CSV table of C-alpha atoms in Angstrom, one decimal:
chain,number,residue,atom,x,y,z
A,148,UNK,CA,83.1,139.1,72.2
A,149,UNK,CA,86.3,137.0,73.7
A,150,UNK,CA,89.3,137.6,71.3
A,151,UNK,CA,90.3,134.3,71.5
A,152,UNK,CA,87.3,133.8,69.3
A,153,UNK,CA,87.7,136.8,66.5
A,154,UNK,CA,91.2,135.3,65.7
A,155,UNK,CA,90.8,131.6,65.2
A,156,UNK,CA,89.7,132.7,61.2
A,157,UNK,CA,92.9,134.3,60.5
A,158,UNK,CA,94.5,131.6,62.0
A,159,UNK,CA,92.9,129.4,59.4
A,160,UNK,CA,92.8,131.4,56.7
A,161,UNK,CA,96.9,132.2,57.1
A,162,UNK,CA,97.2,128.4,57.3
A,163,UNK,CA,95.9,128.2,53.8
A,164,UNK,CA,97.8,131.2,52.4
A,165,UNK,CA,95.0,133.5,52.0
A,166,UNK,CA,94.3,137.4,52.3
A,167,UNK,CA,93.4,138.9,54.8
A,168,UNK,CA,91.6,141.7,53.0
A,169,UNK,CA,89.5,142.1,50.3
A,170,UNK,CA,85.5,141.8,49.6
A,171,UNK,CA,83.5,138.7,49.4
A,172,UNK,CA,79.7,137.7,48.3
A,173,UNK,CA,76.9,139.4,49.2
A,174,UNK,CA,77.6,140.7,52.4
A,175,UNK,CA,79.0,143.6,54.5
A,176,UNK,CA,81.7,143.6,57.2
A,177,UNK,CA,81.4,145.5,60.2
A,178,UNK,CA,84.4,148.6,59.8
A,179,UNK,CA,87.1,146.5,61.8
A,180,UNK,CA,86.5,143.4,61.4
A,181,UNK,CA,88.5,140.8,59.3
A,182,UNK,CA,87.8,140.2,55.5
A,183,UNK,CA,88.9,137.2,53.6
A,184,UNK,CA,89.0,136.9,49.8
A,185,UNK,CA,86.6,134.2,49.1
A,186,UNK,CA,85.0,133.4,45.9
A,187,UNK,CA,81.7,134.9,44.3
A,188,UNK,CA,79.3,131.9,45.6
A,189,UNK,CA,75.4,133.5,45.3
A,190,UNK,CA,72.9,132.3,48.5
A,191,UNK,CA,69.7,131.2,47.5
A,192,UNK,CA,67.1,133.9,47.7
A,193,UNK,CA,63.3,132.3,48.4
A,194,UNK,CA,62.8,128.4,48.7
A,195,UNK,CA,61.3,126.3,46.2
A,196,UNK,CA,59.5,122.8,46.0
A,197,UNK,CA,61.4,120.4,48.5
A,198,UNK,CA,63.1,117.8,46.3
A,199,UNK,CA,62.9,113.6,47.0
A,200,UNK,CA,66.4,113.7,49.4
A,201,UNK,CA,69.1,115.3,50.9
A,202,UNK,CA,72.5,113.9,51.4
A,203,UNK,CA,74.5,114.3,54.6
A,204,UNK,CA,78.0,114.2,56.0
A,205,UNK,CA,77.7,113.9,59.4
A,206,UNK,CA,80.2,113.5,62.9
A,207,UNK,CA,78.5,110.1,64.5
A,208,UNK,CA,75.5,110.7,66.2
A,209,UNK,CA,74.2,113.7,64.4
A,210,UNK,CA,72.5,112.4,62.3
A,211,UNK,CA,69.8,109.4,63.5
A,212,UNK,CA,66.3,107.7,63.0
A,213,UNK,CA,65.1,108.6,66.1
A,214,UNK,CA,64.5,112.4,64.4
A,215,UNK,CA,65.1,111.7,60.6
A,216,UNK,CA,62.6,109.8,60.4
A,217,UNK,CA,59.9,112.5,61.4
A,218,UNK,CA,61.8,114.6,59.4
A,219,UNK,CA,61.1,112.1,56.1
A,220,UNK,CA,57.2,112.1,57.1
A,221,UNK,CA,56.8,116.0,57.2
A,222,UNK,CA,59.2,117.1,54.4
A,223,UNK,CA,59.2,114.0,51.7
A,224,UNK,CA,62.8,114.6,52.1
A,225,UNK,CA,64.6,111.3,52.4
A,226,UNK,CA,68.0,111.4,54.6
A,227,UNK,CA,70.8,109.5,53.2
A,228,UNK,CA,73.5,109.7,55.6
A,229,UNK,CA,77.5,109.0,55.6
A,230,UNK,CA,79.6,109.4,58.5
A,231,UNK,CA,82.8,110.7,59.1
A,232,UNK,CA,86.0,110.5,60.9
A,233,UNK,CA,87.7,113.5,60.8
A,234,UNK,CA,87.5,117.0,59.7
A,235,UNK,CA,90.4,116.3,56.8
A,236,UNK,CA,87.9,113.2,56.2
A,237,UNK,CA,84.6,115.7,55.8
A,238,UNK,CA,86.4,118.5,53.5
A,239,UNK,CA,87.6,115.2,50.7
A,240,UNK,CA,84.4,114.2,50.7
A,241,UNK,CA,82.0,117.1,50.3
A,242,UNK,CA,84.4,118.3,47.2
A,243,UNK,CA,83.4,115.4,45.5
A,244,UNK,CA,79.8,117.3,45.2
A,245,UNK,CA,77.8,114.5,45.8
A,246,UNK,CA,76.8,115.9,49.6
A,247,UNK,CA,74.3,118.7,50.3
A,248,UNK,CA,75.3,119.4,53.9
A,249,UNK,CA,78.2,119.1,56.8
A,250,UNK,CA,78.2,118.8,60.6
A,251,UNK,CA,81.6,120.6,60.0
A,252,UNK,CA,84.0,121.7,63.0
A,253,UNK,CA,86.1,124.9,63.0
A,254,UNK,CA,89.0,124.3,60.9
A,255,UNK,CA,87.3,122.4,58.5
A,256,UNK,CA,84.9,125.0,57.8
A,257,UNK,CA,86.9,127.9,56.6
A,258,UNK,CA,88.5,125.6,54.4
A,259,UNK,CA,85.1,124.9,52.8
A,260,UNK,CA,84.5,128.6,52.6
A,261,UNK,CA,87.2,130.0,51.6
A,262,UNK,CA,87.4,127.0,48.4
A,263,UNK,CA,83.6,127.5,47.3
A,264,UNK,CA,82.9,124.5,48.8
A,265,UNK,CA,79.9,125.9,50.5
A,266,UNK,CA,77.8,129.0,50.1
A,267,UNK,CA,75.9,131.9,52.5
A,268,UNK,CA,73.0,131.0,54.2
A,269,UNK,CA,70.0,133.4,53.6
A,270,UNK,CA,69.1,132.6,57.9
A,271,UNK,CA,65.3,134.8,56.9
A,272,UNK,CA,64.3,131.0,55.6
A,273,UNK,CA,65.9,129.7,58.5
A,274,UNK,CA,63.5,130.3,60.8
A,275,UNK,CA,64.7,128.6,63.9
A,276,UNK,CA,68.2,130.3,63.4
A,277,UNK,CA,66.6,132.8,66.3
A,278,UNK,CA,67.3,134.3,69.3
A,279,UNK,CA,67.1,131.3,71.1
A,280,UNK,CA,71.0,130.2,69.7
A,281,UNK,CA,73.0,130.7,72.2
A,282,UNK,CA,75.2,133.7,71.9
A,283,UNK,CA,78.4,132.3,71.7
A,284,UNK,CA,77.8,130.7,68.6
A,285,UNK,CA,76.4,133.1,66.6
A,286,UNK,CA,78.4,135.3,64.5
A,287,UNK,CA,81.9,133.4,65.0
A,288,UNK,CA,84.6,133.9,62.8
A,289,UNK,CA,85.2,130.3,61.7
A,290,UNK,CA,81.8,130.1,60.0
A,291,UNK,CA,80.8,133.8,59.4
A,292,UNK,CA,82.9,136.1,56.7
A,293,UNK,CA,82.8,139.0,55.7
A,294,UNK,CA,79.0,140.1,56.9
A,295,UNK,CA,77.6,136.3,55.3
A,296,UNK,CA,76.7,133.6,57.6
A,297,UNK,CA,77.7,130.0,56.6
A,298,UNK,CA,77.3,127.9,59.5
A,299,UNK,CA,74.1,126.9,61.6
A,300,UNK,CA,75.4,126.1,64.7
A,301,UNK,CA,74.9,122.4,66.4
A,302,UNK,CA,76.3,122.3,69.6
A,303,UNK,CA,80.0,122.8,71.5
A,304,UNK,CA,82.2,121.5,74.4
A,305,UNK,CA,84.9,122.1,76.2
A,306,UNK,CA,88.0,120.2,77.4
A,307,UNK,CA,87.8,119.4,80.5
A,308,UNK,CA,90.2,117.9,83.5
A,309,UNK,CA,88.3,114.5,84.9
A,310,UNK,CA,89.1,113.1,88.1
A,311,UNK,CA,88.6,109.8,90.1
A,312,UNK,CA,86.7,111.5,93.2
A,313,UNK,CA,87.7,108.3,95.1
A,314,UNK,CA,91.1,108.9,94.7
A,315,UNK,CA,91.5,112.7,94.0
A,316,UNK,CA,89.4,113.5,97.0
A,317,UNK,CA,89.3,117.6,97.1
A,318,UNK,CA,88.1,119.1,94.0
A,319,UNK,CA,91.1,120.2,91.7
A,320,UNK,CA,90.7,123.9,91.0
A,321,UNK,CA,94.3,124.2,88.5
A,322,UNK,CA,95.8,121.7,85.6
A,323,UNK,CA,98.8,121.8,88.2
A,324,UNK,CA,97.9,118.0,89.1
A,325,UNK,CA,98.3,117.2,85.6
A,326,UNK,CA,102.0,119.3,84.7
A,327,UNK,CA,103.9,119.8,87.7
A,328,UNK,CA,106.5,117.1,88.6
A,329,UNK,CA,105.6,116.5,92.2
A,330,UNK,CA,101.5,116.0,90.9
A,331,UNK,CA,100.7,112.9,94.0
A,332,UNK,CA,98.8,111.8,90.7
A,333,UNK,CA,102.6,110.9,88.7
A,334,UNK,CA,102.0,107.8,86.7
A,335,UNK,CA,98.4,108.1,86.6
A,336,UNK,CA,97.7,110.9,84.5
A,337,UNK,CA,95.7,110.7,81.3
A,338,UNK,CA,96.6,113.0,78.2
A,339,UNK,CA,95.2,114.0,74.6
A,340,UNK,CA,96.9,112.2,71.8
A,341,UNK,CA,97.3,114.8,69.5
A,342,UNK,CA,99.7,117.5,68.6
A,343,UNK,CA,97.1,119.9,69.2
A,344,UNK,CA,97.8,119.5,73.1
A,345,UNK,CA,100.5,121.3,72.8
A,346,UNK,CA,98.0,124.6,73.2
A,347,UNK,CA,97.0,122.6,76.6
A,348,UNK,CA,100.6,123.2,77.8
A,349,UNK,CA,100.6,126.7,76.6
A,350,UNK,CA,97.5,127.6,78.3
A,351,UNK,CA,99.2,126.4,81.9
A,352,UNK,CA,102.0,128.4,80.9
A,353,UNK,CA,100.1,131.4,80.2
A,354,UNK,CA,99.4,131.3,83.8
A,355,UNK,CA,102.3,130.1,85.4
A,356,UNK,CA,105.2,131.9,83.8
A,357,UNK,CA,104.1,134.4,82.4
A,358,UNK,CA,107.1,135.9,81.7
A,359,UNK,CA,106.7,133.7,78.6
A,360,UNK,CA,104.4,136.6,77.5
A,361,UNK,CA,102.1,134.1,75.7
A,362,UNK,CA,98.7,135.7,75.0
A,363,UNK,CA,97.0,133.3,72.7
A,364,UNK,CA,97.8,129.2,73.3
A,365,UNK,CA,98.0,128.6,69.5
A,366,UNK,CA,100.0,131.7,68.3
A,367,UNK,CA,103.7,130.6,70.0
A,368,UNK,CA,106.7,131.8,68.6
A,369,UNK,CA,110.4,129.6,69.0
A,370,UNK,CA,110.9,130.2,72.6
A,371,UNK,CA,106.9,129.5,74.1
A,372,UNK,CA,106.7,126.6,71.8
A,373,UNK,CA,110.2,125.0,73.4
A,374,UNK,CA,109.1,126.0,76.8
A,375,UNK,CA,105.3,124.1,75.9
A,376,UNK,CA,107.6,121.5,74.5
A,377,UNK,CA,109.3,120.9,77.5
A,378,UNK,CA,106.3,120.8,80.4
A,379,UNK,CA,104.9,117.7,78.0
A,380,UNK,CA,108.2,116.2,78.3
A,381,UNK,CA,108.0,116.7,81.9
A,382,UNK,CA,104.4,115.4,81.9
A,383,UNK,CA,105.4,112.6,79.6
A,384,UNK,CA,107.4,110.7,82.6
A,385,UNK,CA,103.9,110.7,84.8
A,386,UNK,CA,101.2,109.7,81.7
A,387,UNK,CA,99.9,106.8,82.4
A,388,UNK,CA,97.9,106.9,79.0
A,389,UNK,CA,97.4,109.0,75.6
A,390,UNK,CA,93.9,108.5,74.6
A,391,UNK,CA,91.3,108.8,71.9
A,392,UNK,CA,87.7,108.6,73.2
A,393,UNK,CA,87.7,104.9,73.3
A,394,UNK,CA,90.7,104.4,75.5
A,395,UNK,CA,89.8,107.6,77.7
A,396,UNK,CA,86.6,105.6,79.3
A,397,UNK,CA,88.9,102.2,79.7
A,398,UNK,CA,91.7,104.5,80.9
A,399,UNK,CA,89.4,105.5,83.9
A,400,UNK,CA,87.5,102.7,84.4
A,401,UNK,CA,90.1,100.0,84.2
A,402,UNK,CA,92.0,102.4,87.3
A,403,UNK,CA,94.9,103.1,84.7
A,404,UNK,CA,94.3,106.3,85.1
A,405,UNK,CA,92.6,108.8,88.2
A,406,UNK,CA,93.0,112.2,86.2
A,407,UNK,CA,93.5,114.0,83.0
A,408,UNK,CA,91.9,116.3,79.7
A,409,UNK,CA,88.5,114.4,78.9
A,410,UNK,CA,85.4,115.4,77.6
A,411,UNK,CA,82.2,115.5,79.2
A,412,UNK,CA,80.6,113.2,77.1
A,413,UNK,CA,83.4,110.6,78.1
A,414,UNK,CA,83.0,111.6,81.2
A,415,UNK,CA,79.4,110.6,81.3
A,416,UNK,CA,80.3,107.5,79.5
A,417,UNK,CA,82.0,106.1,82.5
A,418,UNK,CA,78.9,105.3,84.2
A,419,UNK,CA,79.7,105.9,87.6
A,420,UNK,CA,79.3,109.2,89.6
A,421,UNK,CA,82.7,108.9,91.5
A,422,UNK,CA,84.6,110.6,88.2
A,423,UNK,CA,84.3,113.7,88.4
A,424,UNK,CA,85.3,117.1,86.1
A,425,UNK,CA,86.1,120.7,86.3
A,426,UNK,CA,86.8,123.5,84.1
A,427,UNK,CA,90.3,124.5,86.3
A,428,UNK,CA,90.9,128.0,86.7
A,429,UNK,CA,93.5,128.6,83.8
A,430,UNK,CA,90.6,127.9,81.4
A,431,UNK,CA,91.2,125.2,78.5
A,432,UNK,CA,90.6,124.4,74.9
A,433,UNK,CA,87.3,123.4,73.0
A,434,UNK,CA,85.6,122.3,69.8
A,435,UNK,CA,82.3,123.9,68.3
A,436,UNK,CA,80.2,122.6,65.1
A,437,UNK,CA,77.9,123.9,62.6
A,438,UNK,CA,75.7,122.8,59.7
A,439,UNK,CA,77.0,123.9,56.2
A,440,UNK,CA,75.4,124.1,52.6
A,441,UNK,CA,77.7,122.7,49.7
A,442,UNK,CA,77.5,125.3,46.7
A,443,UNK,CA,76.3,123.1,44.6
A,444,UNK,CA,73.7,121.6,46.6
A,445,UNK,CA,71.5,119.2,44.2
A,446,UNK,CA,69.0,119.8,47.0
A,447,UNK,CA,68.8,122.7,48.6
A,448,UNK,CA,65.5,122.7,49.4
A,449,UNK,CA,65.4,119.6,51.6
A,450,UNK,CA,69.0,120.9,53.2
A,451,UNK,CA,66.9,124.2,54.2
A,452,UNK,CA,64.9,122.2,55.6
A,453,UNK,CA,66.9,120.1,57.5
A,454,UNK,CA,68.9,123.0,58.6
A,455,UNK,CA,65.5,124.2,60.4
A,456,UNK,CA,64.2,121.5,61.3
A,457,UNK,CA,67.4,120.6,63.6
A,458,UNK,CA,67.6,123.9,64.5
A,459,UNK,CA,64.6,123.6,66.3
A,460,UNK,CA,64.7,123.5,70.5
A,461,UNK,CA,63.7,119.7,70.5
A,462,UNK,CA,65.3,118.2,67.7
A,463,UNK,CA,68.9,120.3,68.5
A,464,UNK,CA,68.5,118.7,71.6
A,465,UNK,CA,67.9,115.6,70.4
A,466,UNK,CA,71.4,115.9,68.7
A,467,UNK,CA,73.2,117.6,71.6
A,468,UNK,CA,71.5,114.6,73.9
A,469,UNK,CA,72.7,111.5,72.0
A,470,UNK,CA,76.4,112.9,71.2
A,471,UNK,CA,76.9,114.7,74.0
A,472,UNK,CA,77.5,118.3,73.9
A,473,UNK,CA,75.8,121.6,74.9
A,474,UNK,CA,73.3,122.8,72.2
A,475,UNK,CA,73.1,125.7,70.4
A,476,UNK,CA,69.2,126.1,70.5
A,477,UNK,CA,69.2,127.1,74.5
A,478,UNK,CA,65.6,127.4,74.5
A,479,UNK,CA,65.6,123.2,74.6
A,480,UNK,CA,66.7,124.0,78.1
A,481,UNK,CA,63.2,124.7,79.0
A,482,UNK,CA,61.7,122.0,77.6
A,483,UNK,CA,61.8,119.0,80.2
A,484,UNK,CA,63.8,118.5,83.4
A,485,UNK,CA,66.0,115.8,81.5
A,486,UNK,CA,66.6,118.8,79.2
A,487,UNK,CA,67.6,121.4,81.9
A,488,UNK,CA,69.9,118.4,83.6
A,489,UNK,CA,71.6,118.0,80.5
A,490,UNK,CA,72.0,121.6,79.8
A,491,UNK,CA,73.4,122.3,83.5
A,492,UNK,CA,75.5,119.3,82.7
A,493,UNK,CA,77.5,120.7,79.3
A,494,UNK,CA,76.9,124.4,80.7
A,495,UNK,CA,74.7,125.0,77.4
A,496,UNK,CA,73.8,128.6,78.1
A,497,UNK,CA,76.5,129.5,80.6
A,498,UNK,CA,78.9,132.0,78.3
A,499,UNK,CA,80.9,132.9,81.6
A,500,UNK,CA,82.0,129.1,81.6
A,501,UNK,CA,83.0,129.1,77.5
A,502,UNK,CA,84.8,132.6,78.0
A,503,UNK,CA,87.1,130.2,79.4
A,504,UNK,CA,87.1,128.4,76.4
A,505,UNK,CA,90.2,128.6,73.3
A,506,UNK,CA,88.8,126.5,70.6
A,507,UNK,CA,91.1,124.3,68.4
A,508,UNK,CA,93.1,127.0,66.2
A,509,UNK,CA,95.7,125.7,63.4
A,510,UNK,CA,98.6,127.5,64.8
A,511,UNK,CA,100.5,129.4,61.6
A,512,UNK,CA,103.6,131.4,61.1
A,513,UNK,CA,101.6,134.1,61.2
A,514,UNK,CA,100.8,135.4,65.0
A,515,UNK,CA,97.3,135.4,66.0
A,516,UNK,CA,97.9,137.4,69.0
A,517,UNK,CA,99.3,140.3,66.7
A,518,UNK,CA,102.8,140.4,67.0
A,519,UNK,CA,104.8,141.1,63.6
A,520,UNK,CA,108.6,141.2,65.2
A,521,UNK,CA,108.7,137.3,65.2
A,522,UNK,CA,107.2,134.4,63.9
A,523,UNK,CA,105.2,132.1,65.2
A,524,UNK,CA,105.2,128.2,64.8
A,525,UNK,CA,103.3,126.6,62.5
A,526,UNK,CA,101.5,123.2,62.8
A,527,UNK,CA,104.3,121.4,61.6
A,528,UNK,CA,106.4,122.8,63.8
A,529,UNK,CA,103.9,121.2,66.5
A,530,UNK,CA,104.1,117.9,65.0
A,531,UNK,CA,107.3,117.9,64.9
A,532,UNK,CA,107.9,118.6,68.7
A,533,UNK,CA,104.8,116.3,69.9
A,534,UNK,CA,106.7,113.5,68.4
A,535,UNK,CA,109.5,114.4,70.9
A,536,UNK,CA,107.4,114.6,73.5
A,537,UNK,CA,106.2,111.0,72.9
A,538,UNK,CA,109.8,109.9,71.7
């Protein structure tokens, strides 16, 4: 397994002043690997009668008629549904206990964990939680402690750099078109509007200089964090536009911008085959999702059930088809050429391509990459220098 991977937990779990030893429920840890102190929350041993409903938080576009619906006629179970914005957004909301289930991401997960928020999943009643998830979201830190799985995964991505083809006419292979001042793209570069880009920065200068010795984009002590500082400084002078996902299409389209970080699904979203995108050689960051069980689920039943059911090849693809994102279940690759097209497209069952791939990490004083003879920054550190970069 990539390391990146095995320390985005600690990470977290740092972040929210936990230990990083000690036992939780119910399951075993491998000798080696982390253990987190969280609280004595049982799983639920052998199903039961499915109740009337099941209440969902969901990210935009998990959660739809086109598959609840069948899911209503086969299980009784009602879906009522609330969306939300962000992962801060999700963890308020599913304290309140009135939700069964969360599409949650990464960091929002531990923090779920980790507060009793949500409890193990017995995966035996689980049935499509099978071989056919892809490997690189099974058994990830961020939603699986201490030898107890919490998270059914939904589907991932990757950040990727997206080009004009009509005006970036050979295929970048590095993110130096998007960092270095003489880029022939200067002015016309688009860039993530978020603190969290910083780890962007660090990632180029892992490759470039690395006499930086950076070895993991979100664990940067002083120094690496003034250095990523100053490359988005640099970069600042030639952005044309810092986007969220509704200015990156209008970015492109409009010819504000010709290349930059994107997603694929915004990619897509363009509508016109001369943009373009590439995973460049220095790799980049990522985002991964997973389905997770409040403790005090008032229906369990029907959120095992749900679980399952979306699990399944067709209706996972369903999901990973209308937001746009690789699936977890890769078997829905086989299903249909529109599914095999859409799994080439978001490299669904291609680990070598998400090797490349350092998902979203809180960064924490604590180093993730192992170092105890400094310390690293922590996330407000980061928002504190993005809001120089930005000025």
């Amino acid at each position: 397994m990539n390391k990146k991977y095995l320390l985005a937990p600690a990470a977290l779990a740092a972040a929210l002043g936990l230990a990083l030893s000690g036992c939780a429920s119910g399951g075993d840890a491998a000798p080696g690997e982390l253990q987190i102190d969280v609280p004595d929350v049982p799983q639920l041993d052998a199903l039961g009668d499915t109740e009337d409903e099941v209440n969902i938080l969901a990210w935009s576009g998990f959660v739809e008629p086109a598959w609840t619906d069948q899911f209503t006629a086969d299980t009784g179970c009602a879906v009522n549904r609330k969306i939300f914005a962000t992962s801060d957004e999700a963890v308020q909301l599913m304290r309140t206990g009135e939700y069964d289930l969360v599409s949650a991401s990464g960091d929002a997960s531990l923090r779920l964990i980790v507060d009793g928020n949500v409890q193990p999943l017995n995966t035996e009643l689980i049935p499509n939680f099978s071989d056919d998830i892809v490997e690189g979201m099974k058994g990830q830190l961020y939603d699986t402690l201490n030898g107890n799985v919490y998270g059914i995964p939904i589907g991932r991505g990757a950040n990727i750099l997206q080009y004009n083809g009509d005006e970036v006419t050979e295929e970048p292979t590095s993110w130096d078109v998007v960092w270095e001042a003489d880029s022939p793209y200067a002015g016309k570069i688009a860039a993530y509007d978020s603190p969290i880009y910083i780890a962007d920065a660090a990632i180029y200068l892992m490759a470039t200089q690395p006499e930086l010795g950076i070895e993991n984009p979100y664990a940067l002590d002083e120094e690496q964090l003034a250095a990523a500082t100053e490359l988005l400084k640099q970069q600042n002078g030639m952005v044309s536009e810092y986007w969220n996902p509704a200015t990156n299409i209008t970015s492109f389209t409009g010819g504000n911008s010709v290349v930059g970080t994107s997603w694929e699904v915004l990619r897509k979203a363009t509508g016109d085959e001369k943009f373009k995108s590439v995973l460049p050689e220095e790799g980049s960051t990522g985002w991964s999702d997973a389905w997770m069980l409040a403790a005090d689920a008032q229906h369990p039943n029907c959120a095992y059930a749900w679980m399952d059911y979306t699990s399944s090849p067709e209706v996972n693809g369903q999901i990973a088809m209308n937001f746009g994102m690789a699936p977890a279940n890769g078997a829905f690759c086989e299903t249909s050429d529109e599914a095999r097209e859409h799994c080439d497209y978001y490299n669904a069952t291609n680990e070598e391509y998400f090797e490349k791939v350092w998902f979203w990490t809180t960064p924490i004083d604590q180093c993730l990459d192992g170092r105890t003879d400094v310390q690293c920054t922590n996330y407000q550190d980061w928002t504190n220098a993005w809001a120089t970069v930005k000025g």
